[in-house]
Structure formats: C-alpha cells, structure tokens
Amino acid sequence: MTDRTIADRARRIALLGAPIDMGASQRGTLMGPAALRTAGLATLLESLDFEVVDYGDLSVAEVGDLRDKPPEKANHYREIQRWTRVLSRRGYEIAQTGALPIFLGGDHTLSMGSVNAMARHWQERGRELFVLWLDAHADYNTPETTITANMHGMSAAFLCGEAGLDGLLGDDRRVSIDPNRLDLFGARSIDKLEKELMRARRIRVVDMRQIDEFGVAVLIRRVIERVKANNGVLHVSFDVDFLDPCVAPGVGTTVPGGATYREAHLIMELLHDSGVVGSVDIVELNPFLDARGRTARTAVELIGSLFGQQITDRPTPSNAIAPGE
C-alpha cells in the first residue's frame, strides 16, 4: 500500500448513529444522533476535505433475544444486549472498509459495542487499541459494584473484560482491551466500590485536580506518547459531560467542575496533531435537556478540532493513520 493510498483512506469518515437511551436513568439521548447531524457534523467534516459517508441510525427492532440469564443488577439488560451485538457487528464491518468510524450516541453503553468492534479490527491487523475515556465518570462499575444498576456506568469495565456481563455479546467474539490501555480523563465522580476495583486494576485516572495542577497539554501528551510507543491506535470515547455544565448543559448526568471550552479544544487539537486517533464515540448528548442546541453545537465544534479545524494555519503533523496496517 502506497503512502498516497493510506492518506486517501484516512480521509474517509463513516458516521453511524446508535439512538440508545435505556442505559441511563434520564431518557432522551436517543435524540443525540439527530441533534449532532442537525448541528452540522457532516457538513463541517466535509469542509475539512473529508469524504463523509453517513450510514444512518442502527435499529434493533428485528434482533431476537438471547437466552442467557440477565444479571440481577443491570437495568434493561436485554435491550442493551441487542444494541451491543448489532453495534459490534456493524462497527467492525465499517472499520473493514478503511473509513474512520464516528459513533453517534446515545448513552455510553454504545461503547460496549463500538470499542469491541474496533479492538477486533485492530487486533487482526497486529495493532493494539488504546481507549481515551473523556468523561466526568469512570463507568467502571460491574453488576456487583453498581449502586444504580444503570448500564452506562459499566461500559469501561466491560470493554476491559471485567466479569458480570459475560453473555452480553452472545456467541459473537469479545475482544477486550488490557486495563493498562484505558485512560480515564476528566473524572470527578467515582463510586466507592468502583474506585476499589479501579485501584486493583491500576487504571490510569486523570482527575480534575491533576488537570488544574499540570494542565491538559502535559497530561494528554502522556497518553499520546504511550500509544505511539506501542504502535497503537487510539479510540476516543467522548462523553459530553466531560465538559463543565456551563459549557454543555444538555446531559442527564451533569457534574460541576468539568473541562472548559478552551481546555477541551486544546485536547482535541493535540489529539489531531498526534495522528493516533482511529475512531470516536460521541455520547450522552440529551437534546431534551439542552439549551437551544448549545451542547450539540459545542460537540460538533470539538470534533472539528479533532479533525483539523483551526483558526490560523499552523504547520502540524499529518493526522493520517493507516487503516489497513
């Protein structure tokens, strides 16, 4: 494969909507994909010279239930099980085309399927998938540790192979990532038992105090350098509650003290410059709670920075990644 071909493949982006909202206690995130499209996501990416293919929204209406026994503390397990299976299969198929997938949510249970798809795709190409979890919450609960039984709080634990949701994918292939390839960034709300499990797994956590002390540039570069040192590929799972509620009010799980508008843009710009990003989630946008589309527009602007939008022309490294390698 020539460098020209690699560059051309990296200029293709695939959008896939997953209107899921039963993983959280506050309904409404099923409208998230439509809000992101209305806010001009595809148009912005096209203005940055990407070829954008929108695969529309997934549906699980025709997907049958499995026969495994649902965990006692996992709300709406059957519905989320259907979504996870469909997302994992479709995400993998799209990744195989060479396009860079952006998964539009929907609540954070989306990542149980999207990350599994990308981990499988890159494992087959001999490269390790790393995950950057931009989120106010750790989402590292299991059915055993959870307080609420809401499954969007179990997403990160599932993708790291934790027990408790072992039947979620049925007979489909589960490709977990090692916990040392997960970086939680911006956390400011972690449950007690969840914290103990994370400590046992030695999960890397950058909380808001560290961000205040060291700044986002220093901390995000550490993530990037670790990915590069392992010839890895980075999946960015962007929960809009990573942002401070004054910047992004349209979420059902607001936690004060989040990232500022400028901090978030700097993170995205540095990730773009790194060239390691191979897939993205945008999750937990709830238009029902938003203020005149403000959160959706902010999320789209941040994705613009992630894919190269800038105010002035600055020489930066190419963000091309080799999807076929």
PDB file of C-alpha atoms in Angstrom:
ATOM      1  CA  MET A   1       0.000   0.000   0.000  1.00  0.00           C
ATOM      2  CA  THR A   2       1.418   3.380  -1.020  1.00  0.00           C
ATOM      3  CA  ASP A   3       1.502   6.438   1.195  1.00  0.00           C
ATOM      4  CA  ARG A   4      -0.946   8.075  -1.204  1.00  0.00           C
ATOM      5  CA  THR A   5      -3.443   5.256  -0.716  1.00  0.00           C
ATOM      6  CA  ILE A   6      -3.054   5.414   3.060  1.00  0.00           C
ATOM      7  CA  ALA A   7      -3.709   9.151   3.028  1.00  0.00           C
ATOM      8  CA  ASP A   8      -6.768   8.728   0.805  1.00  0.00           C
ATOM      9  CA  ARG A   9      -8.251   6.036   3.046  1.00  0.00           C
ATOM     10  CA  ALA A  10      -7.634   8.151   6.138  1.00  0.00           C
ATOM     11  CA  ARG A  11      -9.645  10.982   4.575  1.00  0.00           C
ATOM     12  CA  ARG A  12     -12.820   8.924   4.710  1.00  0.00           C
ATOM     13  CA  ILE A  13     -15.096   9.154   7.742  1.00  0.00           C
ATOM     14  CA  ALA A  14     -18.108   6.953   8.451  1.00  0.00           C
ATOM     15  CA  LEU A  15     -20.929   8.177  10.690  1.00  0.00           C
ATOM     16  CA  LEU A  16     -23.101   5.619  12.461  1.00  0.00           C
ATOM     17  CA  GLY A  17     -25.938   6.550  14.803  1.00  0.00           C
ATOM     18  CA  ALA A  18     -26.932   4.492  17.817  1.00  0.00           C
ATOM     19  CA  PRO A  19     -30.075   6.009  19.393  1.00  0.00           C
ATOM     20  CA  ILE A  20     -29.816   4.267  22.769  1.00  0.00           C
ATOM     21  CA  ASP A  21     -31.157   5.807  25.960  1.00  0.00           C
ATOM     22  CA  MET A  22     -32.132   2.950  28.277  1.00  0.00           C
ATOM     23  CA  GLY A  23     -28.625   2.642  29.726  1.00  0.00           C
ATOM     24  CA  ALA A  24     -29.072   5.828  31.752  1.00  0.00           C
ATOM     25  CA  SER A  25     -31.645   6.957  34.306  1.00  0.00           C
ATOM     26  CA  GLN A  26     -32.551  10.087  32.305  1.00  0.00           C
ATOM     27  CA  ARG A  27     -34.162   9.286  28.952  1.00  0.00           C
ATOM     28  CA  GLY A  28     -33.583  11.406  25.854  1.00  0.00           C
ATOM     29  CA  THR A  29     -30.147  10.515  24.492  1.00  0.00           C
ATOM     30  CA  LEU A  30     -31.832   8.596  21.675  1.00  0.00           C
ATOM     31  CA  MET A  31     -32.223  12.028  20.052  1.00  0.00           C
ATOM     32  CA  GLY A  32     -28.462  12.619  20.202  1.00  0.00           C
ATOM     33  CA  PRO A  33     -27.543  11.367  16.705  1.00  0.00           C
ATOM     34  CA  ALA A  34     -30.199  13.573  15.105  1.00  0.00           C
ATOM     35  CA  ALA A  35     -29.022  16.603  17.092  1.00  0.00           C
ATOM     36  CA  LEU A  36     -25.402  16.098  16.019  1.00  0.00           C
ATOM     37  CA  ARG A  37     -26.457  15.851  12.395  1.00  0.00           C
ATOM     38  CA  THR A  38     -28.675  18.928  12.711  1.00  0.00           C
ATOM     39  CA  ALA A  39     -25.766  20.828  14.255  1.00  0.00           C
ATOM     40  CA  GLY A  40     -23.829  20.229  11.040  1.00  0.00           C
ATOM     41  CA  LEU A  41     -21.361  17.454  11.860  1.00  0.00           C
ATOM     42  CA  ALA A  42     -21.159  16.022   8.338  1.00  0.00           C
ATOM     43  CA  THR A  43     -21.002  19.447   6.717  1.00  0.00           C
ATOM     44  CA  LEU A  44     -18.124  20.500   8.968  1.00  0.00           C
ATOM     45  CA  LEU A  45     -16.133  17.348   8.281  1.00  0.00           C
ATOM     46  CA  GLU A  46     -16.692  17.754   4.539  1.00  0.00           C
ATOM     47  CA  SER A  47     -15.423  21.330   4.778  1.00  0.00           C
ATOM     48  CA  LEU A  48     -12.192  19.854   6.145  1.00  0.00           C
ATOM     49  CA  ASP A  49     -11.839  17.813   2.934  1.00  0.00           C
ATOM     50  CA  PHE A  50     -13.058  14.511   4.312  1.00  0.00           C
ATOM     51  CA  GLU A  51     -15.286  12.205   2.364  1.00  0.00           C
ATOM     52  CA  VAL A  52     -18.169  11.501   4.741  1.00  0.00           C
ATOM     53  CA  VAL A  53     -20.494   8.526   4.485  1.00  0.00           C
ATOM     54  CA  ASP A  54     -23.478   8.563   6.845  1.00  0.00           C
ATOM     55  CA  TYR A  55     -24.783   5.057   7.466  1.00  0.00           C
ATOM     56  CA  GLY A  56     -27.812   6.401   9.310  1.00  0.00           C
ATOM     57  CA  ASP A  57     -29.074   5.044  12.616  1.00  0.00           C
ATOM     58  CA  LEU A  58     -28.967   1.419  13.650  1.00  0.00           C
ATOM     59  CA  SER A  59     -32.126  -0.392  14.667  1.00  0.00           C
ATOM     60  CA  VAL A  60     -32.570  -3.465  16.832  1.00  0.00           C
ATOM     61  CA  ALA A  61     -36.255  -3.957  16.075  1.00  0.00           C
ATOM     62  CA  GLU A  62     -35.656  -7.252  14.266  1.00  0.00           C
ATOM     63  CA  VAL A  63     -32.953  -8.574  16.607  1.00  0.00           C
ATOM     64  CA  GLY A  64     -34.003 -11.548  18.719  1.00  0.00           C
ATOM     65  CA  ASP A  65     -33.263 -12.006  22.397  1.00  0.00           C
ATOM     66  CA  LEU A  66     -30.639 -14.422  23.663  1.00  0.00           C
ATOM     67  CA  ARG A  67     -31.354 -16.999  26.358  1.00  0.00           C
ATOM     68  CA  ASP A  68     -28.648 -16.206  28.897  1.00  0.00           C
ATOM     69  CA  LYS A  69     -29.700 -15.276  32.403  1.00  0.00           C
ATOM     70  CA  PRO A  70     -29.656 -11.476  32.904  1.00  0.00           C
ATOM     71  CA  PRO A  71     -27.577 -10.174  35.830  1.00  0.00           C
ATOM     72  CA  GLU A  72     -29.624  -9.124  38.839  1.00  0.00           C
ATOM     73  CA  LYS A  73     -28.346  -5.531  38.783  1.00  0.00           C
ATOM     74  CA  ALA A  74     -28.281  -4.495  35.140  1.00  0.00           C
ATOM     75  CA  ASN A  75     -31.270  -2.406  34.100  1.00  0.00           C
ATOM     76  CA  HIS A  76     -32.680  -3.012  30.592  1.00  0.00           C
ATOM     77  CA  TYR A  77     -30.141  -5.758  30.010  1.00  0.00           C
ATOM     78  CA  ARG A  78     -31.964  -7.380  27.093  1.00  0.00           C
ATOM     79  CA  GLU A  79     -32.355  -4.143  25.118  1.00  0.00           C
ATOM     80  CA  ILE A  80     -28.727  -3.172  25.675  1.00  0.00           C
ATOM     81  CA  GLN A  81     -27.611  -6.675  24.773  1.00  0.00           C
ATOM     82  CA  ARG A  82     -29.317  -6.315  21.383  1.00  0.00           C
ATOM     83  CA  TRP A  83     -27.710  -2.914  20.796  1.00  0.00           C
ATOM     84  CA  THR A  84     -24.248  -4.148  21.791  1.00  0.00           C
ATOM     85  CA  ARG A  85     -24.368  -7.105  19.420  1.00  0.00           C
ATOM     86  CA  VAL A  86     -25.576  -5.012  16.477  1.00  0.00           C
ATOM     87  CA  LEU A  87     -23.118  -2.193  17.144  1.00  0.00           C
ATOM     88  CA  SER A  88     -20.170  -4.533  17.443  1.00  0.00           C
ATOM     89  CA  ARG A  89     -21.008  -6.285  14.186  1.00  0.00           C
ATOM     90  CA  ARG A  90     -21.776  -3.133  12.187  1.00  0.00           C
ATOM     91  CA  GLY A  91     -18.854  -1.166  13.604  1.00  0.00           C
ATOM     92  CA  TYR A  92     -16.485  -3.961  12.634  1.00  0.00           C
ATOM     93  CA  GLU A  93     -17.897  -4.080   9.101  1.00  0.00           C
ATOM     94  CA  ILE A  94     -17.470  -0.327   8.689  1.00  0.00           C
ATOM     95  CA  ALA A  95     -13.917  -0.398  10.046  1.00  0.00           C
ATOM     96  CA  GLN A  96     -13.116  -3.048   7.450  1.00  0.00           C
ATOM     97  CA  THR A  97     -13.889  -0.531   4.672  1.00  0.00           C
ATOM     98  CA  GLY A  98     -10.920   1.583   5.773  1.00  0.00           C
ATOM     99  CA  ALA A  99     -13.017   4.564   6.846  1.00  0.00           C
ATOM    100  CA  LEU A 100     -12.574   6.136  10.278  1.00  0.00           C
ATOM    101  CA  PRO A 101     -15.781   5.444  12.255  1.00  0.00           C
ATOM    102  CA  ILE A 102     -17.540   8.054  14.382  1.00  0.00           C
ATOM    103  CA  PHE A 103     -20.270   6.501  16.520  1.00  0.00           C
ATOM    104  CA  LEU A 104     -23.086   8.912  17.383  1.00  0.00           C
ATOM    105  CA  GLY A 105     -24.898   8.287  20.667  1.00  0.00           C
ATOM    106  CA  GLY A 106     -26.929   7.597  22.520  1.00  0.00           C
ATOM    107  CA  ASP A 107     -25.800   6.824  26.064  1.00  0.00           C
ATOM    108  CA  HIS A 108     -22.390   5.404  26.951  1.00  0.00           C
ATOM    109  CA  THR A 109     -23.488   1.771  26.670  1.00  0.00           C
ATOM    110  CA  LEU A 110     -22.794   2.423  22.979  1.00  0.00           C
ATOM    111  CA  SER A 111     -19.088   1.918  23.719  1.00  0.00           C
ATOM    112  CA  MET A 112     -19.608  -1.696  24.720  1.00  0.00           C
ATOM    113  CA  GLY A 113     -20.238  -2.391  21.048  1.00  0.00           C
ATOM    114  CA  SER A 114     -18.100   0.247  19.338  1.00  0.00           C
ATOM    115  CA  VAL A 115     -14.912  -0.466  21.284  1.00  0.00           C
ATOM    116  CA  ASN A 116     -15.333  -4.208  20.860  1.00  0.00           C
ATOM    117  CA  ALA A 117     -15.645  -3.657  17.105  1.00  0.00           C
ATOM    118  CA  MET A 118     -12.525  -1.516  16.904  1.00  0.00           C
ATOM    119  CA  ALA A 119     -10.478  -3.775  19.198  1.00  0.00           C
ATOM    120  CA  ARG A 120     -11.317  -6.731  16.975  1.00  0.00           C
ATOM    121  CA  HIS A 121     -10.485  -4.768  13.811  1.00  0.00           C
ATOM    122  CA  TRP A 122      -7.074  -3.619  15.012  1.00  0.00           C
ATOM    123  CA  GLN A 123      -6.152  -6.903  16.663  1.00  0.00           C
ATOM    124  CA  GLU A 124      -6.498  -8.570  13.278  1.00  0.00           C
ATOM    125  CA  ARG A 125      -4.021  -6.028  11.927  1.00  0.00           C
ATOM    126  CA  GLY A 126      -1.481  -6.637  14.650  1.00  0.00           C
ATOM    127  CA  ARG A 127      -2.011  -3.333  16.446  1.00  0.00           C
ATOM    128  CA  GLU A 128      -3.243  -2.639  19.959  1.00  0.00           C
ATOM    129  CA  LEU A 129      -6.255  -0.456  20.626  1.00  0.00           C
ATOM    130  CA  PHE A 130      -5.978   2.154  23.378  1.00  0.00           C
ATOM    131  CA  VAL A 131      -9.021   3.990  24.729  1.00  0.00           C
ATOM    132  CA  LEU A 132      -9.203   7.584  25.960  1.00  0.00           C
ATOM    133  CA  TRP A 133     -12.320   7.977  28.125  1.00  0.00           C
ATOM    134  CA  LEU A 134     -13.201  11.703  28.269  1.00  0.00           C
ATOM    135  CA  ASP A 135     -15.861  11.603  30.959  1.00  0.00           C
ATOM    136  CA  ALA A 136     -16.910  13.012  34.317  1.00  0.00           C
ATOM    137  CA  HIS A 137     -17.491   9.414  35.420  1.00  0.00           C
ATOM    138  CA  ALA A 138     -15.262   6.363  35.384  1.00  0.00           C
ATOM    139  CA  ASP A 139     -18.001   3.986  34.146  1.00  0.00           C
ATOM    140  CA  TYR A 140     -16.018   1.146  35.720  1.00  0.00           C
ATOM    141  CA  ASN A 141     -18.833  -0.452  37.675  1.00  0.00           C
ATOM    142  CA  THR A 142     -19.985  -4.037  37.279  1.00  0.00           C
ATOM    143  CA  PRO A 143     -23.320  -5.602  38.262  1.00  0.00           C
ATOM    144  CA  GLU A 144     -21.617  -6.493  41.547  1.00  0.00           C
ATOM    145  CA  THR A 145     -20.352  -2.990  42.396  1.00  0.00           C
ATOM    146  CA  THR A 146     -23.045  -0.761  40.906  1.00  0.00           C
ATOM    147  CA  ILE A 147     -25.278   1.417  43.054  1.00  0.00           C
ATOM    148  CA  THR A 148     -27.816   2.376  40.373  1.00  0.00           C
ATOM    149  CA  ALA A 149     -27.789  -0.733  38.118  1.00  0.00           C
ATOM    150  CA  ASN A 150     -27.650   1.658  35.141  1.00  0.00           C
ATOM    151  CA  MET A 151     -25.526   0.001  32.493  1.00  0.00           C
ATOM    152  CA  HIS A 152     -23.974   3.153  31.031  1.00  0.00           C
ATOM    153  CA  GLY A 153     -21.897   3.131  34.214  1.00  0.00           C
ATOM    154  CA  MET A 154     -20.469  -0.304  33.329  1.00  0.00           C
ATOM    155  CA  SER A 155     -19.159   0.436  29.830  1.00  0.00           C
ATOM    156  CA  ALA A 156     -15.463   0.892  30.603  1.00  0.00           C
ATOM    157  CA  ALA A 157     -15.426  -2.171  32.852  1.00  0.00           C
ATOM    158  CA  PHE A 158     -16.993  -4.287  30.125  1.00  0.00           C
ATOM    159  CA  LEU A 159     -14.503  -3.255  27.463  1.00  0.00           C
ATOM    160  CA  CYS A 160     -11.656  -4.153  29.845  1.00  0.00           C
ATOM    161  CA  GLY A 161     -13.024  -7.668  30.263  1.00  0.00           C
ATOM    162  CA  GLU A 162     -14.464  -7.405  33.766  1.00  0.00           C
ATOM    163  CA  ALA A 163     -16.840 -10.184  34.795  1.00  0.00           C
ATOM    164  CA  GLY A 164     -20.569  -9.773  35.233  1.00  0.00           C
ATOM    165  CA  LEU A 165     -21.729  -9.087  31.678  1.00  0.00           C
ATOM    166  CA  ASP A 166     -20.087 -12.085  30.056  1.00  0.00           C
ATOM    167  CA  GLY A 167     -23.117 -13.023  27.963  1.00  0.00           C
ATOM    168  CA  LEU A 168     -23.691  -9.561  26.533  1.00  0.00           C
ATOM    169  CA  LEU A 169     -22.321 -10.428  23.071  1.00  0.00           C
ATOM    170  CA  GLY A 170     -23.716 -13.944  22.986  1.00  0.00           C
ATOM    171  CA  ASP A 171     -21.655 -16.097  20.627  1.00  0.00           C
ATOM    172  CA  ASP A 172     -20.112 -13.049  18.944  1.00  0.00           C
ATOM    173  CA  ARG A 173     -16.423 -12.511  19.510  1.00  0.00           C
ATOM    174  CA  ARG A 174     -15.486 -10.416  22.535  1.00  0.00           C
ATOM    175  CA  VAL A 175     -12.133  -8.653  22.213  1.00  0.00           C
ATOM    176  CA  SER A 176     -11.302  -6.948  25.489  1.00  0.00           C
ATOM    177  CA  ILE A 177      -8.502  -4.456  25.984  1.00  0.00           C
ATOM    178  CA  ASP A 178      -5.992  -4.704  28.807  1.00  0.00           C
ATOM    179  CA  PRO A 179      -6.825  -2.242  31.629  1.00  0.00           C
ATOM    180  CA  ASN A 180      -3.427  -0.593  31.126  1.00  0.00           C
ATOM    181  CA  ARG A 181      -4.633   0.574  27.714  1.00  0.00           C
ATOM    182  CA  LEU A 182      -7.511   2.582  29.188  1.00  0.00           C
ATOM    183  CA  ASP A 183      -7.057   6.224  30.239  1.00  0.00           C
ATOM    184  CA  LEU A 184      -9.846   7.916  32.182  1.00  0.00           C
ATOM    185  CA  PHE A 185      -9.545  11.653  31.669  1.00  0.00           C
ATOM    186  CA  GLY A 186     -11.504  14.366  33.486  1.00  0.00           C
ATOM    187  CA  ALA A 187     -13.100  12.131  36.131  1.00  0.00           C
ATOM    188  CA  ARG A 188     -14.808  13.836  39.054  1.00  0.00           C
ATOM    189  CA  SER A 189     -17.460  11.340  40.164  1.00  0.00           C
ATOM    190  CA  ILE A 190     -16.455   7.762  41.091  1.00  0.00           C
ATOM    191  CA  ASP A 191     -18.346   5.332  43.335  1.00  0.00           C
ATOM    192  CA  LYS A 192     -16.614   3.734  46.324  1.00  0.00           C
ATOM    193  CA  LEU A 193     -16.612   0.097  45.159  1.00  0.00           C
ATOM    194  CA  GLU A 194     -15.887   1.243  41.630  1.00  0.00           C
ATOM    195  CA  LYS A 195     -12.813   3.080  42.887  1.00  0.00           C
ATOM    196  CA  GLU A 196     -11.595  -0.030  44.712  1.00  0.00           C
ATOM    197  CA  LEU A 197     -11.924  -2.120  41.555  1.00  0.00           C
ATOM    198  CA  MET A 198     -10.091   0.501  39.524  1.00  0.00           C
ATOM    199  CA  ARG A 199      -7.302   0.598  42.089  1.00  0.00           C
ATOM    200  CA  ALA A 200      -6.960  -3.169  41.909  1.00  0.00           C
ATOM    201  CA  ARG A 201      -6.696  -2.975  38.107  1.00  0.00           C
ATOM    202  CA  ARG A 202      -4.334   0.010  38.255  1.00  0.00           C
ATOM    203  CA  ILE A 203      -6.491   2.024  35.891  1.00  0.00           C
ATOM    204  CA  ARG A 204      -4.925   5.345  34.893  1.00  0.00           C
ATOM    205  CA  VAL A 205      -7.110   8.230  36.009  1.00  0.00           C
ATOM    206  CA  VAL A 206      -6.569  11.917  35.345  1.00  0.00           C
ATOM    207  CA  ASP A 207      -8.982  13.754  37.617  1.00  0.00           C
ATOM    208  CA  MET A 208      -9.776  17.451  37.579  1.00  0.00           C
ATOM    209  CA  ARG A 209      -7.263  18.236  40.316  1.00  0.00           C
ATOM    210  CA  GLN A 210      -4.444  16.881  38.148  1.00  0.00           C
ATOM    211  CA  ILE A 211      -5.741  18.928  35.238  1.00  0.00           C
ATOM    212  CA  ASP A 212      -5.761  22.032  37.441  1.00  0.00           C
ATOM    213  CA  GLU A 213      -2.222  21.346  38.658  1.00  0.00           C
ATOM    214  CA  PHE A 214      -0.486  20.262  35.448  1.00  0.00           C
ATOM    215  CA  GLY A 215      -2.730  21.411  32.607  1.00  0.00           C
ATOM    216  CA  VAL A 216      -4.358  19.322  29.893  1.00  0.00           C
ATOM    217  CA  ALA A 217      -1.470  19.637  27.411  1.00  0.00           C
ATOM    218  CA  VAL A 218       1.062  17.847  29.627  1.00  0.00           C
ATOM    219  CA  LEU A 219      -1.389  15.132  30.609  1.00  0.00           C
ATOM    220  CA  ILE A 220      -2.841  14.382  27.180  1.00  0.00           C
ATOM    221  CA  ARG A 221       0.662  14.204  25.682  1.00  0.00           C
ATOM    222  CA  ARG A 222       1.464  11.415  28.151  1.00  0.00           C
ATOM    223  CA  VAL A 223      -1.456   9.427  26.756  1.00  0.00           C
ATOM    224  CA  ILE A 224      -0.393  10.106  23.181  1.00  0.00           C
ATOM    225  CA  GLU A 225       3.227   9.133  23.768  1.00  0.00           C
ATOM    226  CA  ARG A 226       2.221   5.819  25.344  1.00  0.00           C
ATOM    227  CA  VAL A 227       0.053   4.984  22.336  1.00  0.00           C
ATOM    228  CA  LYS A 228       2.858   5.900  19.929  1.00  0.00           C
ATOM    229  CA  ALA A 229       5.455   3.935  21.887  1.00  0.00           C
ATOM    230  CA  ASN A 230       3.360   0.789  21.369  1.00  0.00           C
ATOM    231  CA  ASN A 231       2.472   1.498  17.728  1.00  0.00           C
ATOM    232  CA  GLY A 232      -1.096   1.617  18.956  1.00  0.00           C
ATOM    233  CA  VAL A 233      -4.314   3.186  17.723  1.00  0.00           C
ATOM    234  CA  LEU A 234      -6.477   5.401  19.918  1.00  0.00           C
ATOM    235  CA  HIS A 235     -10.239   5.241  20.278  1.00  0.00           C
ATOM    236  CA  VAL A 236     -11.621   8.481  21.746  1.00  0.00           C
ATOM    237  CA  SER A 237     -14.814   7.976  23.733  1.00  0.00           C
ATOM    238  CA  PHE A 238     -16.151  11.493  24.277  1.00  0.00           C
ATOM    239  CA  ASP A 239     -18.932  11.845  26.831  1.00  0.00           C
ATOM    240  CA  VAL A 240     -20.194  15.414  26.664  1.00  0.00           C
ATOM    241  CA  ASP A 241     -20.449  15.520  30.478  1.00  0.00           C
ATOM    242  CA  PHE A 242     -16.646  15.692  30.389  1.00  0.00           C
ATOM    243  CA  LEU A 243     -17.304  19.387  29.803  1.00  0.00           C
ATOM    244  CA  ASP A 244     -18.410  21.733  32.537  1.00  0.00           C
ATOM    245  CA  PRO A 245     -22.227  22.038  32.657  1.00  0.00           C
ATOM    246  CA  CYS A 246     -21.999  25.758  31.885  1.00  0.00           C
ATOM    247  CA  VAL A 247     -20.448  24.771  28.543  1.00  0.00           C
ATOM    248  CA  ALA A 248     -22.563  21.680  27.889  1.00  0.00           C
ATOM    249  CA  PRO A 249     -25.899  21.705  29.757  1.00  0.00           C
ATOM    250  CA  GLY A 250     -27.519  19.056  27.539  1.00  0.00           C
ATOM    251  CA  VAL A 251     -26.613  15.963  29.564  1.00  0.00           C
ATOM    252  CA  GLY A 252     -28.505  13.953  32.146  1.00  0.00           C
ATOM    253  CA  THR A 253     -25.532  13.416  34.474  1.00  0.00           C
ATOM    254  CA  THR A 254     -24.058  16.870  34.968  1.00  0.00           C
ATOM    255  CA  VAL A 255     -21.177  17.204  37.437  1.00  0.00           C
ATOM    256  CA  PRO A 256     -19.796  20.670  38.254  1.00  0.00           C
ATOM    257  CA  GLY A 257     -16.148  21.472  37.670  1.00  0.00           C
ATOM    258  CA  GLY A 258     -15.616  19.953  34.248  1.00  0.00           C
ATOM    259  CA  ALA A 259     -13.311  20.886  31.400  1.00  0.00           C
ATOM    260  CA  THR A 260     -13.572  24.381  29.978  1.00  0.00           C
ATOM    261  CA  TYR A 261     -14.273  25.133  26.335  1.00  0.00           C
ATOM    262  CA  ARG A 262     -10.638  26.074  25.745  1.00  0.00           C
ATOM    263  CA  GLU A 263      -9.244  23.021  27.561  1.00  0.00           C
ATOM    264  CA  ALA A 264     -11.441  20.715  25.503  1.00  0.00           C
ATOM    265  CA  HIS A 265     -10.399  22.301  22.229  1.00  0.00           C
ATOM    266  CA  LEU A 266      -6.730  22.044  23.153  1.00  0.00           C
ATOM    267  CA  ILE A 267      -7.141  18.331  23.905  1.00  0.00           C
ATOM    268  CA  MET A 268      -8.787  17.771  20.539  1.00  0.00           C
ATOM    269  CA  GLU A 269      -6.153  19.763  18.675  1.00  0.00           C
ATOM    270  CA  LEU A 270      -3.317  17.819  20.306  1.00  0.00           C
ATOM    271  CA  LEU A 271      -5.025  14.538  19.501  1.00  0.00           C
ATOM    272  CA  HIS A 272      -5.354  15.634  15.888  1.00  0.00           C
ATOM    273  CA  ASP A 273      -1.685  16.559  15.724  1.00  0.00           C
ATOM    274  CA  SER A 274      -0.697  13.173  17.155  1.00  0.00           C
ATOM    275  CA  GLY A 275      -2.069  11.130  14.257  1.00  0.00           C
ATOM    276  CA  VAL A 276      -3.063   8.228  16.533  1.00  0.00           C
ATOM    277  CA  VAL A 277      -6.864   8.586  16.572  1.00  0.00           C
ATOM    278  CA  GLY A 278      -8.598   5.788  14.672  1.00  0.00           C
ATOM    279  CA  SER A 279     -12.219   6.002  15.882  1.00  0.00           C
ATOM    280  CA  VAL A 280     -14.517   8.150  18.023  1.00  0.00           C
ATOM    281  CA  ASP A 281     -17.649   7.929  20.165  1.00  0.00           C
ATOM    282  CA  ILE A 282     -19.816  10.966  20.949  1.00  0.00           C
ATOM    283  CA  VAL A 283     -22.174  10.003  23.761  1.00  0.00           C
ATOM    284  CA  GLU A 284     -24.672  11.185  26.386  1.00  0.00           C
ATOM    285  CA  LEU A 285     -25.924  14.215  24.436  1.00  0.00           C
ATOM    286  CA  ASN A 286     -29.528  14.738  25.555  1.00  0.00           C
ATOM    287  CA  PRO A 287     -31.238  17.369  23.367  1.00  0.00           C
ATOM    288  CA  PHE A 288     -34.286  17.294  25.661  1.00  0.00           C
ATOM    289  CA  LEU A 289     -32.127  18.932  28.349  1.00  0.00           C
ATOM    290  CA  ASP A 290     -30.127  21.210  26.058  1.00  0.00           C
ATOM    291  CA  ALA A 291     -30.383  24.982  25.712  1.00  0.00           C
ATOM    292  CA  ARG A 292     -31.238  25.847  22.097  1.00  0.00           C
ATOM    293  CA  GLY A 293     -28.837  23.268  20.709  1.00  0.00           C
ATOM    294  CA  ARG A 294     -25.838  24.660  22.544  1.00  0.00           C
ATOM    295  CA  THR A 295     -24.344  21.336  23.627  1.00  0.00           C
ATOM    296  CA  ALA A 296     -24.775  19.748  20.199  1.00  0.00           C
ATOM    297  CA  ARG A 297     -23.059  22.698  18.512  1.00  0.00           C
ATOM    298  CA  THR A 298     -20.207  22.590  21.040  1.00  0.00           C
ATOM    299  CA  ALA A 299     -19.709  18.861  20.486  1.00  0.00           C
ATOM    300  CA  VAL A 300     -19.569  19.386  16.724  1.00  0.00           C
ATOM    301  CA  GLU A 301     -17.046  22.205  17.113  1.00  0.00           C
ATOM    302  CA  LEU A 302     -14.839  19.962  19.248  1.00  0.00           C
ATOM    303  CA  ILE A 303     -14.989  17.165  16.681  1.00  0.00           C
ATOM    304  CA  GLY A 304     -13.951  19.790  14.137  1.00  0.00           C
ATOM    305  CA  SER A 305     -10.811  20.464  16.187  1.00  0.00           C
ATOM    306  CA  LEU A 306     -10.165  16.733  16.479  1.00  0.00           C
ATOM    307  CA  PHE A 307     -10.124  16.504  12.689  1.00  0.00           C
ATOM    308  CA  GLY A 308      -8.011  19.518  11.921  1.00  0.00           C
ATOM    309  CA  GLN A 309     -10.100  22.663  12.093  1.00  0.00           C
ATOM    310  CA  GLN A 310      -8.030  25.625  13.276  1.00  0.00           C
ATOM    311  CA  ILE A 311      -8.274  29.394  13.340  1.00  0.00           C
ATOM    312  CA  THR A 312      -4.890  30.071  11.764  1.00  0.00           C
ATOM    313  CA  ASP A 313      -2.728  27.923   9.529  1.00  0.00           C
ATOM    314  CA  ARG A 314      -0.127  26.170  11.640  1.00  0.00           C
ATOM    315  CA  PRO A 315       2.272  23.501  10.434  1.00  0.00           C
ATOM    316  CA  THR A 316       1.217  20.313  12.236  1.00  0.00           C
ATOM    317  CA  PRO A 317       1.935  16.625  11.660  1.00  0.00           C
ATOM    318  CA  SER A 318      -0.451  14.758   9.390  1.00  0.00           C
ATOM    319  CA  ASN A 319      -3.329  13.073  11.140  1.00  0.00           C
ATOM    320  CA  ALA A 320      -3.310  10.240   8.597  1.00  0.00           C
ATOM    321  CA  ILE A 321      -3.493   6.793  10.124  1.00  0.00           C
ATOM    322  CA  ALA A 322      -3.097   3.625   8.152  1.00  0.00           C
ATOM    323  CA  PRO A 323      -6.438   1.813   8.463  1.00  0.00           C
ATOM    324  CA  GLY A 324      -5.171  -1.217   6.568  1.00  0.00           C
ATOM    325  CA  GLU A 325      -1.969  -1.752   8.507  1.00  0.00           C
TER     326      GLU A 325
END
